[in-house]
Protein backbone atom coordinates (compact mmCIF):
# COMPACT_ATOMS: atom_id res chain seq x y z
CA UNK A 1 0.00 0.00 0.00
CA UNK A 2 1.27 3.45 -0.94
CA UNK A 3 1.84 5.77 2.06
CA UNK A 4 -0.27 8.92 2.17
CA UNK A 5 1.72 11.94 1.09
CA UNK A 6 1.08 14.97 3.27
CA UNK A 7 1.98 18.09 1.37
CA UNK A 8 3.10 21.08 3.41
CA UNK A 9 0.98 24.20 2.86
CA UNK A 10 2.88 27.47 2.55
CA UNK A 11 1.24 30.13 4.69
CA UNK A 12 0.61 33.79 3.90
CA UNK A 13 -1.66 36.45 5.39
CA UNK A 14 -2.62 40.07 5.79
CA UNK A 15 -2.51 41.97 9.09
CA UNK A 16 -4.42 45.16 9.82
CA UNK A 17 -7.11 46.60 12.07
CA UNK A 18 -9.82 46.35 10.83
CA UNK A 19 -9.06 43.87 8.08
CA UNK A 20 -12.37 42.10 7.44
CA UNK A 21 -13.04 44.24 4.33
CA UNK A 22 -9.83 43.12 2.59
CA UNK A 23 -10.08 41.30 -0.74
CA UNK A 24 -6.43 40.20 -0.53
CA UNK A 25 -7.35 36.67 0.70
CA UNK A 26 -9.61 36.24 -2.36
CA UNK A 27 -6.91 37.67 -4.66
CA UNK A 28 -4.15 35.36 -3.43
CA UNK A 29 -6.22 32.20 -2.83
CA UNK A 30 -7.67 32.53 -6.36
CA UNK A 31 -4.10 32.75 -7.69
CA UNK A 32 -2.94 29.65 -5.75
CA UNK A 33 -5.91 27.70 -7.09
CA UNK A 34 -5.31 28.85 -10.68
CA UNK A 35 -1.63 27.84 -10.51
CA UNK A 36 -2.15 24.67 -8.43
CA UNK A 37 0.01 25.93 -5.53
CA UNK A 38 -0.25 24.45 -2.02
CA UNK A 39 -0.55 27.83 -0.32
CA UNK A 40 -3.12 29.44 1.95
CA UNK A 41 -3.72 33.15 2.66
CA UNK A 42 -5.78 34.43 5.60
CA UNK A 43 -6.73 37.81 7.11
CA UNK A 44 -5.67 38.54 10.71
CA UNK A 45 -7.18 41.41 12.70
CA UNK A 46 -4.32 42.43 15.02
CA UNK A 47 -4.62 45.06 17.77
CA UNK A 48 -1.81 47.58 18.07
CA UNK A 49 -0.70 46.26 21.48
CA UNK A 50 -0.29 42.75 19.98
CA UNK A 51 1.58 43.72 16.82
CA UNK A 52 5.06 42.66 18.02
CA UNK A 53 3.79 39.39 19.51
CA UNK A 54 1.80 38.66 16.35
CA UNK A 55 4.90 39.09 14.20
CA UNK A 56 6.88 36.72 16.47
CA UNK A 57 4.04 34.17 16.22
CA UNK A 58 3.93 34.37 12.41
CA UNK A 59 7.68 33.65 12.39
CA UNK A 60 7.28 30.74 14.84
CA UNK A 61 4.45 29.30 12.71
CA UNK A 62 6.76 29.49 9.68
CA UNK A 63 4.68 31.94 7.62
CA UNK A 64 6.38 32.79 4.31
CA UNK A 65 4.90 36.24 3.83
CA UNK A 66 2.50 38.90 5.04
CA UNK A 67 0.75 41.95 3.65
CA UNK A 68 0.31 44.93 5.95
CA UNK A 69 -2.64 47.28 5.74
CA UNK A 70 -4.27 50.18 7.62
CA UNK A 71 -3.08 51.33 10.15
CA UNK A 72 0.28 49.51 10.39
CA UNK A 73 2.19 50.28 7.16
CA UNK A 74 4.41 52.84 8.88
CA UNK A 75 4.53 51.69 12.50
CA UNK A 76 5.50 48.11 11.67
CA UNK A 77 8.89 49.21 10.30
CA UNK A 78 10.91 49.21 13.58
CA UNK A 79 9.64 45.67 14.31
CA UNK A 80 11.15 44.24 11.11
CA UNK A 81 14.63 42.75 10.59
CA UNK A 82 15.22 44.96 7.54
CA UNK A 83 13.62 46.52 4.48
CA UNK A 84 14.55 47.24 0.88
CA UNK A 85 15.66 50.73 -0.21
CA UNK A 86 12.26 51.66 -1.66
CA UNK A 87 10.35 50.84 1.54
CA UNK A 88 12.96 52.74 3.56
CA UNK A 89 12.72 55.85 1.35
CA UNK A 90 8.91 55.78 1.37
CA UNK A 91 8.70 55.06 5.10
CA UNK A 92 5.94 52.47 4.65
CA UNK A 93 5.80 48.68 4.20
CA UNK A 94 2.87 46.75 2.73
CA UNK A 95 4.61 43.41 2.08
CA UNK A 96 6.85 41.28 4.31
CA UNK A 97 8.96 38.39 3.05
CA UNK A 98 9.69 35.88 5.86
CA UNK A 99 12.67 33.59 5.41
CA UNK A 100 15.07 31.86 7.82
CA UNK A 101 13.59 33.61 10.85
CA UNK A 102 13.88 37.09 9.34
CA UNK A 103 11.08 39.46 8.29
CA UNK A 104 12.07 41.87 5.51
CA UNK A 105 9.77 44.74 4.44
CA UNK A 106 8.93 45.88 0.89
CA UNK A 107 6.51 48.36 -0.65
CA UNK A 108 4.55 47.00 -3.62
CA UNK A 109 1.95 49.83 -3.48
CA UNK A 110 4.43 51.85 -5.56
CA UNK A 111 4.32 49.27 -8.37
CA UNK A 112 0.51 49.34 -8.06
CA UNK A 113 0.43 53.11 -8.62
CA UNK A 114 3.06 53.01 -11.37
CA UNK A 115 1.26 50.28 -13.34
CA UNK A 116 -2.12 52.04 -12.95
CA UNK A 117 -0.75 55.30 -14.39
CA UNK A 118 1.61 53.85 -17.03
CA UNK A 119 -1.02 53.81 -19.83
CA UNK A 120 -1.53 57.60 -19.36
CA UNK A 121 2.11 58.61 -18.84
CA UNK A 122 2.65 60.16 -22.28
CA UNK A 123 0.65 63.20 -21.29
CA UNK A 124 2.33 63.86 -17.92
CA UNK A 125 5.51 65.70 -18.88
CA UNK A 126 5.61 69.18 -17.37
CA UNK A 127 2.06 68.84 -15.99
CA UNK A 128 0.70 69.23 -12.44
CA UNK A 129 -0.61 66.52 -10.09
CA UNK A 130 -2.87 66.96 -7.08
CA UNK A 131 -2.80 64.27 -4.36
CA UNK A 132 -5.49 64.29 -1.66
CA UNK A 133 -4.38 62.62 1.59
CA UNK A 134 -0.99 62.23 3.26
CA UNK A 135 -1.11 58.75 4.82
CA UNK A 136 0.77 55.54 3.98
CA UNK A 137 -0.83 55.12 0.55
CA UNK A 138 -0.21 58.78 -0.37
CA UNK A 139 3.49 58.23 0.41
CA UNK A 140 3.59 55.41 -2.18
CA UNK A 141 1.69 57.61 -4.67
CA UNK A 142 4.10 60.54 -4.30
CA UNK A 143 7.13 58.23 -4.55
CA UNK A 144 5.78 56.67 -7.77
CA UNK A 145 5.01 60.09 -9.26
CA UNK A 146 8.52 61.34 -8.44
CA UNK A 147 10.38 58.23 -9.63
CA UNK A 148 8.47 57.20 -12.74
CA UNK A 149 6.73 60.26 -14.20
CA UNK A 150 8.01 63.59 -15.43
CA UNK A 151 5.58 65.97 -13.72
CA UNK A 152 6.37 69.64 -13.07
CA UNK A 153 4.70 69.83 -9.64
CA UNK A 154 3.04 67.52 -7.13
CA UNK A 155 0.65 69.25 -4.72
CA UNK A 156 -0.44 67.44 -1.56
CA UNK A 157 -3.52 68.46 0.35
CA UNK A 158 -4.56 66.85 3.62
CA UNK A 159 -7.03 67.44 6.42
CA UNK A 160 -4.09 67.38 8.82
CA UNK A 161 -1.71 69.93 7.35
CA UNK A 162 1.32 68.79 9.43
CA UNK A 163 1.06 65.29 7.92
CA UNK A 164 1.25 66.76 4.40
CA UNK A 165 4.20 68.94 5.43
CA UNK A 166 6.02 65.94 6.89
CA UNK A 167 5.43 63.99 3.67
CA UNK A 168 6.83 66.84 1.55
CA UNK A 169 9.91 67.17 3.79
CA UNK A 170 10.68 63.47 3.70
CA UNK A 171 10.67 63.37 -0.14
CA UNK A 172 12.80 66.48 -0.65
CA UNK A 173 16.12 64.53 -0.71
CA UNK A 174 14.96 62.30 -3.61
CA UNK A 175 13.67 64.77 -6.14
CA UNK A 176 14.05 67.95 -8.13
CA UNK A 177 10.28 67.93 -8.86
CA UNK A 178 8.47 70.65 -6.93
CA UNK A 179 6.49 68.93 -4.16
CA UNK A 180 4.34 71.31 -2.09
CA UNK A 181 1.40 71.37 0.31
CA UNK A 182 -1.96 73.08 -0.06
CA UNK A 183 -4.80 73.99 2.28
CA UNK A 184 -7.73 71.52 2.39
CA UNK A 185 -10.22 74.40 2.06
CA UNK A 186 -12.61 74.64 -0.89
CA UNK A 187 -11.24 77.73 -2.72
CA UNK A 188 -7.68 76.34 -2.67
CA UNK A 189 -8.89 72.91 -3.83
CA UNK A 190 -10.90 74.44 -6.70
CA UNK A 191 -7.84 76.31 -7.89
CA UNK A 192 -5.61 73.23 -7.61
CA UNK A 193 -8.09 71.11 -9.62
CA UNK A 194 -8.12 73.78 -12.31
CA UNK A 195 -4.32 73.73 -12.53
CA UNK A 196 -3.90 69.93 -12.31
CA UNK A 197 -3.89 67.36 -15.12
CA UNK A 198 -3.74 64.39 -12.76
CA UNK A 199 -5.87 64.16 -9.57
CA UNK A 200 -5.46 61.26 -7.12
CA UNK A 201 -7.62 60.54 -4.08
CA UNK A 202 -5.51 58.77 -1.43
CA UNK A 203 -8.07 59.12 1.40
CA UNK A 204 -10.87 56.72 2.37
CA UNK A 205 -13.50 59.40 1.53
CA UNK A 206 -16.11 57.64 -0.64
CA UNK A 207 -15.26 54.11 0.50
CA UNK A 208 -18.10 51.65 1.25
CA UNK A 209 -20.46 52.22 3.08
CA UNK A 210 -20.05 56.02 2.63
CA UNK A 211 -20.42 55.71 -1.13
CA UNK A 212 -21.94 59.17 -1.67
CA UNK A 213 -19.02 60.99 -0.06
CA UNK A 214 -16.35 62.70 -2.17
CA UNK A 215 -13.23 64.71 -1.27
CA UNK A 216 -14.61 67.52 -3.50
CA UNK A 217 -17.83 69.51 -3.50
CA UNK A 218 -20.27 68.47 -6.24
CA UNK A 219 -19.75 71.74 -8.13
CA UNK A 220 -16.08 71.00 -8.80
CA UNK A 221 -15.24 71.60 -12.47
CA UNK A 222 -13.67 68.47 -13.93
CA UNK A 223 -12.60 68.59 -17.58
CA UNK A 224 -12.12 66.16 -20.47
CA UNK A 225 -8.35 66.43 -20.19
CA UNK A 226 -8.31 65.49 -16.48
CA UNK A 227 -7.10 62.06 -15.39
CA UNK A 228 -8.70 61.16 -12.06
CA UNK A 229 -7.58 58.17 -10.00
CA UNK A 230 -9.18 56.92 -6.79
CA UNK A 231 -7.24 54.47 -4.61
CA UNK A 232 -10.55 53.13 -3.31
CA UNK A 233 -11.74 49.95 -5.04
CA UNK A 234 -14.91 49.34 -3.03
CA UNK A 235 -17.02 50.64 -4.77
CA UNK A 236 -15.36 50.27 -8.17
CA UNK A 237 -16.81 53.62 -9.26
CA UNK A 238 -16.67 56.07 -6.37
CA UNK A 239 -18.74 59.28 -6.28
CA UNK A 240 -15.53 61.13 -7.25
CA UNK A 241 -14.95 58.93 -10.32
CA UNK A 242 -18.62 59.12 -11.37
CA UNK A 243 -18.52 62.91 -11.19
CA UNK A 244 -15.27 63.11 -13.16
CA UNK A 245 -16.53 60.60 -15.75
CA UNK A 246 -19.69 62.69 -16.26
CA UNK A 247 -17.46 65.63 -17.23
CA UNK A 248 -15.61 63.46 -19.77
CA UNK A 249 -12.45 62.95 -17.68
CA UNK A 250 -10.56 59.65 -17.87
CA UNK A 251 -10.88 57.73 -14.60
CA UNK A 252 -8.83 54.98 -12.92
CA UNK A 253 -10.33 52.80 -10.19
CA UNK A 254 -8.30 51.61 -7.17
CA UNK A 255 -8.80 48.08 -8.49
CA UNK A 256 -5.83 48.60 -10.84
CA UNK A 257 -3.50 49.46 -7.95
CA UNK A 258 -4.93 46.63 -5.83
CA UNK A 259 -4.29 44.01 -8.52
CA UNK A 260 -0.77 45.21 -9.34
CA UNK A 261 0.42 45.61 -5.74
CA UNK A 262 -0.86 42.07 -5.08
CA UNK A 263 0.83 40.71 -8.20
CA UNK A 264 4.20 42.12 -7.14
CA UNK A 265 3.83 40.77 -3.58
CA UNK A 266 2.98 37.34 -5.01
CA UNK A 267 6.07 37.48 -7.22
CA UNK A 268 8.30 38.44 -4.26
CA UNK A 269 6.98 35.47 -2.27
CA UNK A 270 6.90 32.78 -4.96
CA UNK A 271 8.95 33.99 -7.93
CA UNK A 272 5.87 33.34 -10.11
CA UNK A 273 3.62 35.64 -12.14
CA UNK A 274 0.02 36.23 -11.06
CA UNK A 275 -2.49 35.33 -13.82
CA UNK A 276 -4.00 38.83 -13.74
CA UNK A 277 -6.86 38.51 -16.31
CA UNK A 278 -8.24 35.44 -14.53
CA UNK A 279 -7.88 36.93 -11.04
CA UNK A 280 -9.31 40.30 -12.15
CA UNK A 281 -12.57 38.62 -13.22
CA UNK A 282 -13.02 36.98 -9.80
CA UNK A 283 -12.34 40.23 -7.90
CA UNK A 284 -14.65 42.29 -10.16
CA UNK A 285 -17.42 39.75 -9.61
CA UNK A 286 -16.94 39.92 -5.83
CA UNK A 287 -17.06 43.73 -5.93
CA UNK A 288 -20.20 43.80 -8.05
CA UNK A 289 -22.11 41.64 -5.55
P1 LIG B 1 -4.05 56.35 6.20
O1 LIG B 1 -2.60 56.13 6.39
O2 LIG B 1 -4.99 56.18 7.33
O3 LIG B 1 -4.23 57.86 5.58
C1 LIG B 1 -5.49 58.34 5.22
C2 LIG B 1 -5.41 59.77 4.72
O4 LIG B 1 -6.75 60.19 4.44
C3 LIG B 1 -4.87 60.76 5.76
O5 LIG B 1 -4.25 61.84 5.09
C4 LIG B 1 -6.17 61.23 6.45
O6 LIG B 1 -6.08 62.52 7.01
C5 LIG B 1 -7.10 61.31 5.28
N1 LIG B 1 -8.50 61.19 5.70
C6 LIG B 1 -9.09 60.10 6.25
N2 LIG B 1 -10.39 60.34 6.47
C7 LIG B 1 -10.63 61.62 6.06
C8 LIG B 1 -11.76 62.47 6.01
N3 LIG B 1 -12.96 62.03 6.44
N4 LIG B 1 -11.63 63.71 5.52
C9 LIG B 1 -10.43 64.16 5.08
N5 LIG B 1 -9.31 63.42 5.08
C10 LIG B 1 -9.41 62.15 5.55
O7 LIG B 1 -4.63 55.39 5.04
P2 LIG B 1 -3.86 54.86 3.75
O8 LIG B 1 -3.22 53.56 4.02
O9 LIG B 1 -3.05 55.98 3.23
O10 LIG B 1 -5.11 54.55 2.76
C11 LIG B 1 -5.83 55.59 2.16
C12 LIG B 1 -6.85 55.00 1.18
O11 LIG B 1 -6.18 54.31 0.13
C13 LIG B 1 -7.80 53.99 1.82
O12 LIG B 1 -9.08 54.18 1.29
C14 LIG B 1 -7.25 52.66 1.36
O13 LIG B 1 -8.25 51.66 1.30
C15 LIG B 1 -6.74 53.02 -0.02
N6 LIG B 1 -5.68 52.11 -0.48
C16 LIG B 1 -5.90 51.41 -1.63
C17 LIG B 1 -4.93 50.58 -2.12
C18 LIG B 1 -5.18 49.81 -3.38
O14 LIG B 1 -4.48 48.83 -3.62
N7 LIG B 1 -6.13 50.22 -4.20
C19 LIG B 1 -3.72 50.42 -1.44
C20 LIG B 1 -3.51 51.17 -0.27
C21 LIG B 1 -4.51 52.00 0.19
P3 LIG B 1 -5.74 62.71 8.58
O15 LIG B 1 -4.25 62.58 8.68
O16 LIG B 1 -6.25 64.07 8.86
O17 LIG B 1 -6.48 61.62 9.31
JSON list of C-alpha atoms in Angstrom, two decimals, residues 107-222:
[
{"chain": "A", "resi": 107, "resn": "UNK", "atom": "CA", "xyz": [6.51, 48.36, -0.65]},
{"chain": "A", "resi": 108, "resn": "UNK", "atom": "CA", "xyz": [4.55, 47.00, -3.62]},
{"chain": "A", "resi": 109, "resn": "UNK", "atom": "CA", "xyz": [1.95, 49.83, -3.48]},
{"chain": "A", "resi": 110, "resn": "UNK", "atom": "CA", "xyz": [4.43, 51.85, -5.56]},
{"chain": "A", "resi": 111, "resn": "UNK", "atom": "CA", "xyz": [4.32, 49.27, -8.37]},
{"chain": "A", "resi": 112, "resn": "UNK", "atom": "CA", "xyz": [0.51, 49.34, -8.06]},
{"chain": "A", "resi": 113, "resn": "UNK", "atom": "CA", "xyz": [0.43, 53.11, -8.62]},
{"chain": "A", "resi": 114, "resn": "UNK", "atom": "CA", "xyz": [3.06, 53.01, -11.37]},
{"chain": "A", "resi": 115, "resn": "UNK", "atom": "CA", "xyz": [1.26, 50.28, -13.34]},
{"chain": "A", "resi": 116, "resn": "UNK", "atom": "CA", "xyz": [-2.12, 52.04, -12.95]},
{"chain": "A", "resi": 117, "resn": "UNK", "atom": "CA", "xyz": [-0.75, 55.30, -14.39]},
{"chain": "A", "resi": 118, "resn": "UNK", "atom": "CA", "xyz": [1.61, 53.85, -17.03]},
{"chain": "A", "resi": 119, "resn": "UNK", "atom": "CA", "xyz": [-1.02, 53.81, -19.83]},
{"chain": "A", "resi": 120, "resn": "UNK", "atom": "CA", "xyz": [-1.53, 57.60, -19.36]},
{"chain": "A", "resi": 121, "resn": "UNK", "atom": "CA", "xyz": [2.11, 58.61, -18.84]},
{"chain": "A", "resi": 122, "resn": "UNK", "atom": "CA", "xyz": [2.65, 60.16, -22.28]},
{"chain": "A", "resi": 123, "resn": "UNK", "atom": "CA", "xyz": [0.65, 63.20, -21.29]},
{"chain": "A", "resi": 124, "resn": "UNK", "atom": "CA", "xyz": [2.33, 63.86, -17.92]},
{"chain": "A", "resi": 125, "resn": "UNK", "atom": "CA", "xyz": [5.51, 65.70, -18.88]},
{"chain": "A", "resi": 126, "resn": "UNK", "atom": "CA", "xyz": [5.61, 69.18, -17.37]},
{"chain": "A", "resi": 127, "resn": "UNK", "atom": "CA", "xyz": [2.06, 68.84, -15.99]},
{"chain": "A", "resi": 128, "resn": "UNK", "atom": "CA", "xyz": [0.70, 69.23, -12.44]},
{"chain": "A", "resi": 129, "resn": "UNK", "atom": "CA", "xyz": [-0.61, 66.52, -10.09]},
{"chain": "A", "resi": 130, "resn": "UNK", "atom": "CA", "xyz": [-2.87, 66.96, -7.08]},
{"chain": "A", "resi": 131, "resn": "UNK", "atom": "CA", "xyz": [-2.80, 64.27, -4.36]},
{"chain": "A", "resi": 132, "resn": "UNK", "atom": "CA", "xyz": [-5.49, 64.29, -1.66]},
{"chain": "A", "resi": 133, "resn": "UNK", "atom": "CA", "xyz": [-4.38, 62.62, 1.59]},
{"chain": "A", "resi": 134, "resn": "UNK", "atom": "CA", "xyz": [-0.99, 62.23, 3.26]},
{"chain": "A", "resi": 135, "resn": "UNK", "atom": "CA", "xyz": [-1.11, 58.75, 4.82]},
{"chain": "A", "resi": 136, "resn": "UNK", "atom": "CA", "xyz": [0.77, 55.54, 3.98]},
{"chain": "A", "resi": 137, "resn": "UNK", "atom": "CA", "xyz": [-0.83, 55.12, 0.55]},
{"chain": "A", "resi": 138, "resn": "UNK", "atom": "CA", "xyz": [-0.21, 58.78, -0.37]},
{"chain": "A", "resi": 139, "resn": "UNK", "atom": "CA", "xyz": [3.49, 58.23, 0.41]},
{"chain": "A", "resi": 140, "resn": "UNK", "atom": "CA", "xyz": [3.59, 55.41, -2.18]},
{"chain": "A", "resi": 141, "resn": "UNK", "atom": "CA", "xyz": [1.69, 57.61, -4.67]},
{"chain": "A", "resi": 142, "resn": "UNK", "atom": "CA", "xyz": [4.10, 60.54, -4.30]},
{"chain": "A", "resi": 143, "resn": "UNK", "atom": "CA", "xyz": [7.13, 58.23, -4.55]},
{"chain": "A", "resi": 144, "resn": "UNK", "atom": "CA", "xyz": [5.78, 56.67, -7.77]},
{"chain": "A", "resi": 145, "resn": "UNK", "atom": "CA", "xyz": [5.01, 60.09, -9.26]},
{"chain": "A", "resi": 146, "resn": "UNK", "atom": "CA", "xyz": [8.52, 61.34, -8.44]},
{"chain": "A", "resi": 147, "resn": "UNK", "atom": "CA", "xyz": [10.38, 58.23, -9.63]},
{"chain": "A", "resi": 148, "resn": "UNK", "atom": "CA", "xyz": [8.47, 57.20, -12.74]},
{"chain": "A", "resi": 149, "resn": "UNK", "atom": "CA", "xyz": [6.73, 60.26, -14.20]},
{"chain": "A", "resi": 150, "resn": "UNK", "atom": "CA", "xyz": [8.01, 63.59, -15.43]},
{"chain": "A", "resi": 151, "resn": "UNK", "atom": "CA", "xyz": [5.58, 65.97, -13.72]},
{"chain": "A", "resi": 152, "resn": "UNK", "atom": "CA", "xyz": [6.37, 69.64, -13.07]},
{"chain": "A", "resi": 153, "resn": "UNK", "atom": "CA", "xyz": [4.70, 69.83, -9.64]},
{"chain": "A", "resi": 154, "resn": "UNK", "atom": "CA", "xyz": [3.04, 67.52, -7.13]},
{"chain": "A", "resi": 155, "resn": "UNK", "atom": "CA", "xyz": [0.65, 69.25, -4.72]},
{"chain": "A", "resi": 156, "resn": "UNK", "atom": "CA", "xyz": [-0.44, 67.44, -1.56]},
{"chain": "A", "resi": 157, "resn": "UNK", "atom": "CA", "xyz": [-3.52, 68.46, 0.35]},
{"chain": "A", "resi": 158, "resn": "UNK", "atom": "CA", "xyz": [-4.56, 66.85, 3.62]},
{"chain": "A", "resi": 159, "resn": "UNK", "atom": "CA", "xyz": [-7.03, 67.44, 6.42]},
{"chain": "A", "resi": 160, "resn": "UNK", "atom": "CA", "xyz": [-4.09, 67.38, 8.82]},
{"chain": "A", "resi": 161, "resn": "UNK", "atom": "CA", "xyz": [-1.71, 69.93, 7.35]},
{"chain": "A", "resi": 162, "resn": "UNK", "atom": "CA", "xyz": [1.32, 68.79, 9.43]},
{"chain": "A", "resi": 163, "resn": "UNK", "atom": "CA", "xyz": [1.06, 65.29, 7.92]},
{"chain": "A", "resi": 164, "resn": "UNK", "atom": "CA", "xyz": [1.25, 66.76, 4.40]},
{"chain": "A", "resi": 165, "resn": "UNK", "atom": "CA", "xyz": [4.20, 68.94, 5.43]},
{"chain": "A", "resi": 166, "resn": "UNK", "atom": "CA", "xyz": [6.02, 65.94, 6.89]},
{"chain": "A", "resi": 167, "resn": "UNK", "atom": "CA", "xyz": [5.43, 63.99, 3.67]},
{"chain": "A", "resi": 168, "resn": "UNK", "atom": "CA", "xyz": [6.83, 66.84, 1.55]},
{"chain": "A", "resi": 169, "resn": "UNK", "atom": "CA", "xyz": [9.91, 67.17, 3.79]},
{"chain": "A", "resi": 170, "resn": "UNK", "atom": "CA", "xyz": [10.68, 63.47, 3.70]},
{"chain": "A", "resi": 171, "resn": "UNK", "atom": "CA", "xyz": [10.67, 63.37, -0.14]},
{"chain": "A", "resi": 172, "resn": "UNK", "atom": "CA", "xyz": [12.80, 66.48, -0.65]},
{"chain": "A", "resi": 173, "resn": "UNK", "atom": "CA", "xyz": [16.12, 64.53, -0.71]},
{"chain": "A", "resi": 174, "resn": "UNK", "atom": "CA", "xyz": [14.96, 62.30, -3.61]},
{"chain": "A", "resi": 175, "resn": "UNK", "atom": "CA", "xyz": [13.67, 64.77, -6.14]},
{"chain": "A", "resi": 176, "resn": "UNK", "atom": "CA", "xyz": [14.05, 67.95, -8.13]},
{"chain": "A", "resi": 177, "resn": "UNK", "atom": "CA", "xyz": [10.28, 67.93, -8.86]},
{"chain": "A", "resi": 178, "resn": "UNK", "atom": "CA", "xyz": [8.47, 70.65, -6.93]},
{"chain": "A", "resi": 179, "resn": "UNK", "atom": "CA", "xyz": [6.49, 68.93, -4.16]},
{"chain": "A", "resi": 180, "resn": "UNK", "atom": "CA", "xyz": [4.34, 71.31, -2.09]},
{"chain": "A", "resi": 181, "resn": "UNK", "atom": "CA", "xyz": [1.40, 71.37, 0.31]},
{"chain": "A", "resi": 182, "resn": "UNK", "atom": "CA", "xyz": [-1.96, 73.08, -0.06]},
{"chain": "A", "resi": 183, "resn": "UNK", "atom": "CA", "xyz": [-4.80, 73.99, 2.28]},
{"chain": "A", "resi": 184, "resn": "UNK", "atom": "CA", "xyz": [-7.73, 71.52, 2.39]},
{"chain": "A", "resi": 185, "resn": "UNK", "atom": "CA", "xyz": [-10.22, 74.40, 2.06]},
{"chain": "A", "resi": 186, "resn": "UNK", "atom": "CA", "xyz": [-12.61, 74.64, -0.89]},
{"chain": "A", "resi": 187, "resn": "UNK", "atom": "CA", "xyz": [-11.24, 77.73, -2.72]},
{"chain": "A", "resi": 188, "resn": "UNK", "atom": "CA", "xyz": [-7.68, 76.34, -2.67]},
{"chain": "A", "resi": 189, "resn": "UNK", "atom": "CA", "xyz": [-8.89, 72.91, -3.83]},
{"chain": "A", "resi": 190, "resn": "UNK", "atom": "CA", "xyz": [-10.90, 74.44, -6.70]},
{"chain": "A", "resi": 191, "resn": "UNK", "atom": "CA", "xyz": [-7.84, 76.31, -7.89]},
{"chain": "A", "resi": 192, "resn": "UNK", "atom": "CA", "xyz": [-5.61, 73.23, -7.61]},
{"chain": "A", "resi": 193, "resn": "UNK", "atom": "CA", "xyz": [-8.09, 71.11, -9.62]},
{"chain": "A", "resi": 194, "resn": "UNK", "atom": "CA", "xyz": [-8.12, 73.78, -12.31]},
{"chain": "A", "resi": 195, "resn": "UNK", "atom": "CA", "xyz": [-4.32, 73.73, -12.53]},
{"chain": "A", "resi": 196, "resn": "UNK", "atom": "CA", "xyz": [-3.90, 69.93, -12.31]},
{"chain": "A", "resi": 197, "resn": "UNK", "atom": "CA", "xyz": [-3.89, 67.36, -15.12]},
{"chain": "A", "resi": 198, "resn": "UNK", "atom": "CA", "xyz": [-3.74, 64.39, -12.76]},
{"chain": "A", "resi": 199, "resn": "UNK", "atom": "CA", "xyz": [-5.87, 64.16, -9.57]},
{"chain": "A", "resi": 200, "resn": "UNK", "atom": "CA", "xyz": [-5.46, 61.26, -7.12]},
{"chain": "A", "resi": 201, "resn": "UNK", "atom": "CA", "xyz": [-7.62, 60.54, -4.08]},
{"chain": "A", "resi": 202, "resn": "UNK", "atom": "CA", "xyz": [-5.51, 58.77, -1.43]},
{"chain": "A", "resi": 203, "resn": "UNK", "atom": "CA", "xyz": [-8.07, 59.12, 1.40]},
{"chain": "A", "resi": 204, "resn": "UNK", "atom": "CA", "xyz": [-10.87, 56.72, 2.37]},
{"chain": "A", "resi": 205, "resn": "UNK", "atom": "CA", "xyz": [-13.50, 59.40, 1.53]},
{"chain": "A", "resi": 206, "resn": "UNK", "atom": "CA", "xyz": [-16.11, 57.64, -0.64]},
{"chain": "A", "resi": 207, "resn": "UNK", "atom": "CA", "xyz": [-15.26, 54.11, 0.50]},
{"chain": "A", "resi": 208, "resn": "UNK", "atom": "CA", "xyz": [-18.10, 51.65, 1.25]},
{"chain": "A", "resi": 209, "resn": "UNK", "atom": "CA", "xyz": [-20.46, 52.22, 3.08]},
{"chain": "A", "resi": 210, "resn": "UNK", "atom": "CA", "xyz": [-20.05, 56.02, 2.63]},
{"chain": "A", "resi": 211, "resn": "UNK", "atom": "CA", "xyz": [-20.42, 55.71, -1.13]},
{"chain": "A", "resi": 212, "resn": "UNK", "atom": "CA", "xyz": [-21.94, 59.17, -1.67]},
{"chain": "A", "resi": 213, "resn": "UNK", "atom": "CA", "xyz": [-19.02, 60.99, -0.06]},
{"chain": "A", "resi": 214, "resn": "UNK", "atom": "CA", "xyz": [-16.35, 62.70, -2.17]},
{"chain": "A", "resi": 215, "resn": "UNK", "atom": "CA", "xyz": [-13.23, 64.71, -1.27]},
{"chain": "A", "resi": 216, "resn": "UNK", "atom": "CA", "xyz": [-14.61, 67.52, -3.50]},
{"chain": "A", "resi": 217, "resn": "UNK", "atom": "CA", "xyz": [-17.83, 69.51, -3.50]},
{"chain": "A", "resi": 218, "resn": "UNK", "atom": "CA", "xyz": [-20.27, 68.47, -6.24]},
{"chain": "A", "resi": 219, "resn": "UNK", "atom": "CA", "xyz": [-19.75, 71.74, -8.13]},
{"chain": "A", "resi": 220, "resn": "UNK", "atom": "CA", "xyz": [-16.08, 71.00, -8.80]},
{"chain": "A", "resi": 221, "resn": "UNK", "atom": "CA", "xyz": [-15.24, 71.60, -12.47]},
{"chain": "A", "resi": 222, "resn": "UNK", "atom": "CA", "xyz": [-13.67, 68.47, -13.93]}
]
